[in-house]
Coordinates of N, CA and C in Angstrom, one line a residue:
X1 N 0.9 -1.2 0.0 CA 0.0 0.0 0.0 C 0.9 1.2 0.0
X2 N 0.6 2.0 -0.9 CA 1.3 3.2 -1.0 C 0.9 4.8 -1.1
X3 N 1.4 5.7 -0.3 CA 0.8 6.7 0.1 C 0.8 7.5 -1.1
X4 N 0.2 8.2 -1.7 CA 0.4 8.7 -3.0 C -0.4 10.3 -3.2
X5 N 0.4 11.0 -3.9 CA -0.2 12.8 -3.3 C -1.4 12.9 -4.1
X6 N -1.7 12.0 -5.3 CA -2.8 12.3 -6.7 C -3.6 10.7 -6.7
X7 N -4.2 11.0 -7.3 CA -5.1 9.3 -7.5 C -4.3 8.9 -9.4
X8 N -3.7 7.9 -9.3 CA -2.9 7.2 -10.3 C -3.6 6.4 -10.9
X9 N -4.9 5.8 -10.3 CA -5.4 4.8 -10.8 C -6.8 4.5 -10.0
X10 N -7.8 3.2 -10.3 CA -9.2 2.8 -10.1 C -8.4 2.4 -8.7
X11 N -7.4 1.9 -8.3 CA -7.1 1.0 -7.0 C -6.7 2.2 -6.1
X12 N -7.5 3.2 -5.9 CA -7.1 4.5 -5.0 C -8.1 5.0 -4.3
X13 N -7.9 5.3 -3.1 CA -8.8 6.7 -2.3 C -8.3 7.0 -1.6
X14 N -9.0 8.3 -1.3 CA -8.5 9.8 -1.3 C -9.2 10.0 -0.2
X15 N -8.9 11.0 0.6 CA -9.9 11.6 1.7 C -10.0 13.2 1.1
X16 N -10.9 13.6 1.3 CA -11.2 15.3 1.5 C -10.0 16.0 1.9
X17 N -8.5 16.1 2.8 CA -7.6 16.6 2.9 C -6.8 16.3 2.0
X18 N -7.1 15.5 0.9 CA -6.4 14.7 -0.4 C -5.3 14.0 0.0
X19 N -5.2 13.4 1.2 CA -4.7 11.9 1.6 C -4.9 11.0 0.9
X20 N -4.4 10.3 0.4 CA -4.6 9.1 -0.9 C -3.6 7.9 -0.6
X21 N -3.8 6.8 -0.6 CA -3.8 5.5 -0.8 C -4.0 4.9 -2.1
X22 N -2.9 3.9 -2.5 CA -3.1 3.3 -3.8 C -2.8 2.0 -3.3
X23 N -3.3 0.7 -4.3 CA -2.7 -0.8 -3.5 C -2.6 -1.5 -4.7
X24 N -1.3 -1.9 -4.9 CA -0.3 -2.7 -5.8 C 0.0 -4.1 -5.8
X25 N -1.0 -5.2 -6.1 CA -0.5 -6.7 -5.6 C 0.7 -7.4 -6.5
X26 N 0.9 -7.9 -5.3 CA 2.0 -8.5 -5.6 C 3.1 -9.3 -4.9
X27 N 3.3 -10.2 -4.6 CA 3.9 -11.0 -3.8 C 5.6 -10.7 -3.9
X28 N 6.1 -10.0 -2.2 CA 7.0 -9.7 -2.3 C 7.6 -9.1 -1.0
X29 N 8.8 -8.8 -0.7 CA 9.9 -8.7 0.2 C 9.2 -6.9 1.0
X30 N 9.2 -7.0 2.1 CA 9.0 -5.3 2.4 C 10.1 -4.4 1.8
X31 N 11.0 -5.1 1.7 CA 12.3 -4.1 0.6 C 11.6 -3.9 -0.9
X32 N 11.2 -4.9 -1.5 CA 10.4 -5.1 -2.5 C 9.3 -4.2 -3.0
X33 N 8.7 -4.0 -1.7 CA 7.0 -3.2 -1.8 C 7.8 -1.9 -1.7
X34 N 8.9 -1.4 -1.0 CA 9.2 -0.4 -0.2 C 9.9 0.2 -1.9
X35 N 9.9 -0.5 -2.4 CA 11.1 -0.4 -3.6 C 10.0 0.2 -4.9
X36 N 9.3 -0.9 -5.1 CA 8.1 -0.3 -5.9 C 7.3 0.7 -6.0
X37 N 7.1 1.2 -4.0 CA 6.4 2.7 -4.3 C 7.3 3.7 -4.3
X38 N 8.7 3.2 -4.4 CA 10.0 4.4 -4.9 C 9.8 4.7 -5.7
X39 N 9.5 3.7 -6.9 CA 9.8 3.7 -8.3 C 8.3 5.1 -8.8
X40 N 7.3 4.5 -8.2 CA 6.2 5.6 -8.5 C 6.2 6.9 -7.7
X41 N 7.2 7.3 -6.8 CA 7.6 8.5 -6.5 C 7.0 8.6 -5.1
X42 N 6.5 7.3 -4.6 CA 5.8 7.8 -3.1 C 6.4 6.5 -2.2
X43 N 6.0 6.5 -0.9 CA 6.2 5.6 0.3 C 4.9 5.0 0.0
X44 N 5.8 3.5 1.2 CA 4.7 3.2 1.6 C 3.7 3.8 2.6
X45 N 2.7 3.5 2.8 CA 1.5 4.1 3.3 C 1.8 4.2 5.0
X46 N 1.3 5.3 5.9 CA 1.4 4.9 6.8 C 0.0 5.7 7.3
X47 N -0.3 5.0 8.6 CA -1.8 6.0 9.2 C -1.5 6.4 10.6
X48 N -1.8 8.4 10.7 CA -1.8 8.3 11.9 C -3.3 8.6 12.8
X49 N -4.0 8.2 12.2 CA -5.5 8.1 12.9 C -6.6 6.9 12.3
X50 N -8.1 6.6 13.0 CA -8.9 6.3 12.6 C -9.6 6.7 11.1
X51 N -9.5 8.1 10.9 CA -10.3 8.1 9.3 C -9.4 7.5 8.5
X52 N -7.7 7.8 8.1 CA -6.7 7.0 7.4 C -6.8 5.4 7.5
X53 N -7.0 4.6 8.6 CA -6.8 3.6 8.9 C -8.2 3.1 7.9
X54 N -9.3 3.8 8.1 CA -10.1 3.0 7.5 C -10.5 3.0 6.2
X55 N -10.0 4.4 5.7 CA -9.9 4.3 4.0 C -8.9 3.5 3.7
X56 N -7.8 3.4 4.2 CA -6.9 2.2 3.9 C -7.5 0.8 3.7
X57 N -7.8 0.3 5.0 CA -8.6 -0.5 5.1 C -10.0 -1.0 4.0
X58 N -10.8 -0.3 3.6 CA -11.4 -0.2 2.6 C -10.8 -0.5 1.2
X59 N -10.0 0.1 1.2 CA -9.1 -0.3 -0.3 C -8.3 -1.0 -0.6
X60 N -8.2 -1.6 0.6 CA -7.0 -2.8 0.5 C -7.9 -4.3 0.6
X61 N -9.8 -4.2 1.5 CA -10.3 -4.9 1.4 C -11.2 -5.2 0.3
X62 N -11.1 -3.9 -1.0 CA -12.0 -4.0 -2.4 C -10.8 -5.1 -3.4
X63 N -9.4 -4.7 -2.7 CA -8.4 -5.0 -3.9 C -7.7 -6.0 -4.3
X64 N -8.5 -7.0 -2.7 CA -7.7 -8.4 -2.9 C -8.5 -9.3 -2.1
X65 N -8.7 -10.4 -2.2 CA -9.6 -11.4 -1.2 C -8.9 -11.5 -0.1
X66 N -9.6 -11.7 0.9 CA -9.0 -12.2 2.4 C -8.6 -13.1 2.8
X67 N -7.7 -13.9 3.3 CA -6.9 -13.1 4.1 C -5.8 -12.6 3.0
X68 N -5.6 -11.3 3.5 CA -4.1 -11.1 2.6 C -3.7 -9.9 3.6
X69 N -2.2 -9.5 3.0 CA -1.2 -9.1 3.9 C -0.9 -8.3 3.2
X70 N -0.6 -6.8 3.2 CA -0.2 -5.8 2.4 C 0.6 -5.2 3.1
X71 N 1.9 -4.7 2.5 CA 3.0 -3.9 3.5 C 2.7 -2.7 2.9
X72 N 2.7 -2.0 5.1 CA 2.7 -0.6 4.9 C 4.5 -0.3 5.2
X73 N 4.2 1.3 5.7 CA 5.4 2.0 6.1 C 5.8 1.5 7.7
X74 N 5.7 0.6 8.3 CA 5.7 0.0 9.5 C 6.8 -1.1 9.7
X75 N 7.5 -0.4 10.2 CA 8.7 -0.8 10.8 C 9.5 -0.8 12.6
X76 N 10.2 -1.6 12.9 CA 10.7 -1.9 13.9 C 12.7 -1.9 14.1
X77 N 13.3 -1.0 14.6 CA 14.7 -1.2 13.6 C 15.2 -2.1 15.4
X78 N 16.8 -2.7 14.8 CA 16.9 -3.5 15.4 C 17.6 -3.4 17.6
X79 N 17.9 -1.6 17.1 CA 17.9 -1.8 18.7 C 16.6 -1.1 19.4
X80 N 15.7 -1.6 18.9 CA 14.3 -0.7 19.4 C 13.7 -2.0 19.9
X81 N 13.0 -2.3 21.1 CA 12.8 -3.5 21.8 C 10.9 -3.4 21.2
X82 N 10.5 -4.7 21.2 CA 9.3 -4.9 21.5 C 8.5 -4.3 22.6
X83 N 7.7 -3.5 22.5 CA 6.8 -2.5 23.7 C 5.8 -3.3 23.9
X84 N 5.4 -4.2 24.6 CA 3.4 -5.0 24.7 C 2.7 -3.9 25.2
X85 N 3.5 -2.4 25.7 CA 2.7 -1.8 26.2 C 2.3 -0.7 25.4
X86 N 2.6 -0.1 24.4 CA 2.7 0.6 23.4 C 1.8 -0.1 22.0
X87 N 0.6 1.0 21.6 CA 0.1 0.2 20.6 C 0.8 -0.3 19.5
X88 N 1.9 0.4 18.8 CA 2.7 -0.5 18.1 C 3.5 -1.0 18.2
X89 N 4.0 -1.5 19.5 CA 4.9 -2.2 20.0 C 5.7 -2.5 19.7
X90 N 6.4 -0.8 20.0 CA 7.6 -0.7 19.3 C 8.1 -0.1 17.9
X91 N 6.9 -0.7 17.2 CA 7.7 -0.5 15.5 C 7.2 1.2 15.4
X92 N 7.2 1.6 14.5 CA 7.2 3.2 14.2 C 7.4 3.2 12.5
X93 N 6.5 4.1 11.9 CA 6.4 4.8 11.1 C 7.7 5.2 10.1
X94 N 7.9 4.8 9.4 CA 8.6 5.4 7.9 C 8.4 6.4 7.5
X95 N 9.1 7.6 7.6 CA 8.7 8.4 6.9 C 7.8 8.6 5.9
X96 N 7.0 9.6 5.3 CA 6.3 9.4 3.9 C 6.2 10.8 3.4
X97 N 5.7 11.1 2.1 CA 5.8 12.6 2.0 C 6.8 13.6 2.3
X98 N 8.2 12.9 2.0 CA 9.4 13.8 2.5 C 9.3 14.8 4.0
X99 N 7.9 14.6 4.9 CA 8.0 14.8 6.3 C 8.3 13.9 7.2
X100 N 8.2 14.2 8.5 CA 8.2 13.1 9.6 C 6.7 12.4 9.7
X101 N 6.8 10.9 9.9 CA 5.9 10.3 10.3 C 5.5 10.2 11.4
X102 N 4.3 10.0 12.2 CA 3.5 10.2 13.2 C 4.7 9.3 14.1
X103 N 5.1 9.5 15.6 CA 5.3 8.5 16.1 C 4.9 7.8 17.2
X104 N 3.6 8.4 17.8 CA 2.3 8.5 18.7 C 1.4 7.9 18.0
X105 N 1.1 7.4 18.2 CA -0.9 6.9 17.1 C -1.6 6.5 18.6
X106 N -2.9 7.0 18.2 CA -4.0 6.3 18.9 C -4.0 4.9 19.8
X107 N -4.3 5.1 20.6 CA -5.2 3.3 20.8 C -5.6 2.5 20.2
X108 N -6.4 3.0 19.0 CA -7.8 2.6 18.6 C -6.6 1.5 17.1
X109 N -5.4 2.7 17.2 CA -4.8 1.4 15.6 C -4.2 0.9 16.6
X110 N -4.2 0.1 17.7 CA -2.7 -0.7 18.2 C -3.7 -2.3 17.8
X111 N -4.2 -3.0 17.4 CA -5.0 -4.0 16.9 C -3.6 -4.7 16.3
X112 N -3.7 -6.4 16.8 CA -2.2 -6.8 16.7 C -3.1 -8.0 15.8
X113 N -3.1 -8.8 14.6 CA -3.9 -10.1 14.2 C -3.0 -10.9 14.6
X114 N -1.5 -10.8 15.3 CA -0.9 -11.5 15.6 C 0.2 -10.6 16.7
X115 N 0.6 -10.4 17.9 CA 1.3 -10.3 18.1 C 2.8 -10.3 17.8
X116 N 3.6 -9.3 18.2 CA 5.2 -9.4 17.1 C 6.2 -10.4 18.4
X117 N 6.9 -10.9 17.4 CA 8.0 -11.5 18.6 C 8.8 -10.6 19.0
X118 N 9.0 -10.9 20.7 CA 9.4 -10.1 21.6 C 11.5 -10.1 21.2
X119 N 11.6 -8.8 20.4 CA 12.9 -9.3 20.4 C 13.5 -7.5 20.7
X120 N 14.7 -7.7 20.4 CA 15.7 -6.0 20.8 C 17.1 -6.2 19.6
X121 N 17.2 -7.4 19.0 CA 17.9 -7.7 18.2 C 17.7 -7.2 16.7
X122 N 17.0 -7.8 16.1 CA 16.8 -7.7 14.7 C 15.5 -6.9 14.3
X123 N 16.0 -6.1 13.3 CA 14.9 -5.1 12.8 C 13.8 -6.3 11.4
X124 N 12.5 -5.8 11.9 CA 11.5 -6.4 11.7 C 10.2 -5.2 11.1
X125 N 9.6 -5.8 10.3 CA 8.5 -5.3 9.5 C 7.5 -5.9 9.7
X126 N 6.0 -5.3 9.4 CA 5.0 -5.4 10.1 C 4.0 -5.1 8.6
X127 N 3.0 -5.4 8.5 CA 2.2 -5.3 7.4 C 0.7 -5.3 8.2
X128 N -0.1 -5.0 7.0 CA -1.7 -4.8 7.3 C -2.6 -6.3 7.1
X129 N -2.8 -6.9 7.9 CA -3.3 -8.1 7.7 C -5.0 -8.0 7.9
X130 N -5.5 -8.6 6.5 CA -6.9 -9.0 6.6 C -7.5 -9.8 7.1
X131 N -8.3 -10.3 7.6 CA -8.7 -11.8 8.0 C -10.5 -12.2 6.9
X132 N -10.2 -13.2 7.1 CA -11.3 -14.1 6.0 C -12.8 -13.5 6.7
X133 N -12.9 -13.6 8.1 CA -14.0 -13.2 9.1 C -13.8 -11.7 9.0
X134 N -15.2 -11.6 8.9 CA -15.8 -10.2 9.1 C -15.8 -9.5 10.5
X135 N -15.3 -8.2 10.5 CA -15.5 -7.9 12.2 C -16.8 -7.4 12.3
X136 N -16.7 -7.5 13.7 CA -17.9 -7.2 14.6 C -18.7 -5.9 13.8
X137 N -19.6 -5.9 13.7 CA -21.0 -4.5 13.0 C -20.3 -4.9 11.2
X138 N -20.0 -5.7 10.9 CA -19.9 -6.5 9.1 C -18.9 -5.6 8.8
X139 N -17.5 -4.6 9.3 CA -16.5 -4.0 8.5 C -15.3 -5.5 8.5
X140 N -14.9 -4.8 7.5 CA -13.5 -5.5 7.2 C -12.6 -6.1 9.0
X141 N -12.3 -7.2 9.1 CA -11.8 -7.5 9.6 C -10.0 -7.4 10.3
X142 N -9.1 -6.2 10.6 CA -7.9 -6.4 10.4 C -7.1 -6.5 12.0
X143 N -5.7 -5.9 11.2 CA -5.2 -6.2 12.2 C -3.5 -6.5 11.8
X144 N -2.3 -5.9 12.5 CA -1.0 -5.5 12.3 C -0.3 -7.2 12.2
X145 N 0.7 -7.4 11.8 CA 1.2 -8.7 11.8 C 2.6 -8.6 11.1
X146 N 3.6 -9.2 11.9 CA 5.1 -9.1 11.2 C 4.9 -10.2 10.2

């Protein structure tokens, strides 16, 4: 998923502050994804609130069957420890849009579909994971996963 300043294509949405999301399948390495939305001039996607999180979410659940796994800008470098107590436990934001990325988020995104392994060693990546089951009130089901 990639954060993008214009709508490029049908696989996009936008919010009213012209936040935009684009989603590119394809089976591949987070260097990989990270490398492809180079190539189109943007990052990958990152969210620092509830309305981001769910246009994301939305467009990542029109663009591919469930379960699937889409890498955002969500990262963990390797002397940064696992936080359980911290909604992203630990990992943080990639830059996007040649600014700083959020490195606070809400509550409401710390949603783990799997917990990350507890490590302080090796830097680890994190993606947007869908699940096959519908959540609770029939929205898309997700949730963060290395």
């Amino acid at each position: 998923a990639c954060a993008v300043g214009r709508p490029l294509r049908a696989a996009v949405r936008c919010q009213a502050d012209g936040t935009c999301f684009s989603a590119h399948l394809a089976n591949g390495s987070y260097a990989e994804a990270r490398s492809a939305c180079g190539r189109r001039r943007v990052d990958l996607a990152w969210v620092s609130g509830e309305p981001e999180l769910r246009l994301l979410v939305e467009l990542l659940a029109a663009a591919a069957p469930a379960p699937s796994l889409f890498w955002v800008g969500l990262k963990r470098n390797a002397s940064t420890c696992t936080d359980t107590g911290q909604p992203l436990r630990g990992f943080s934001w990639e830059g996007a849009g040649g600014g700083a990325a959020p490195q606070e988020v809400p509550a409401a995104l710390g949603r783990w579909a799997k917990e990350p392994v507890r490590s302080c060693l090796t830097a680890r990546c994190a993606g947007l994971h869908l699940a096959a089951a519908a959540a609770p009130g029939g929205g898309p089901n997700w949730g963060w996963k290395e």
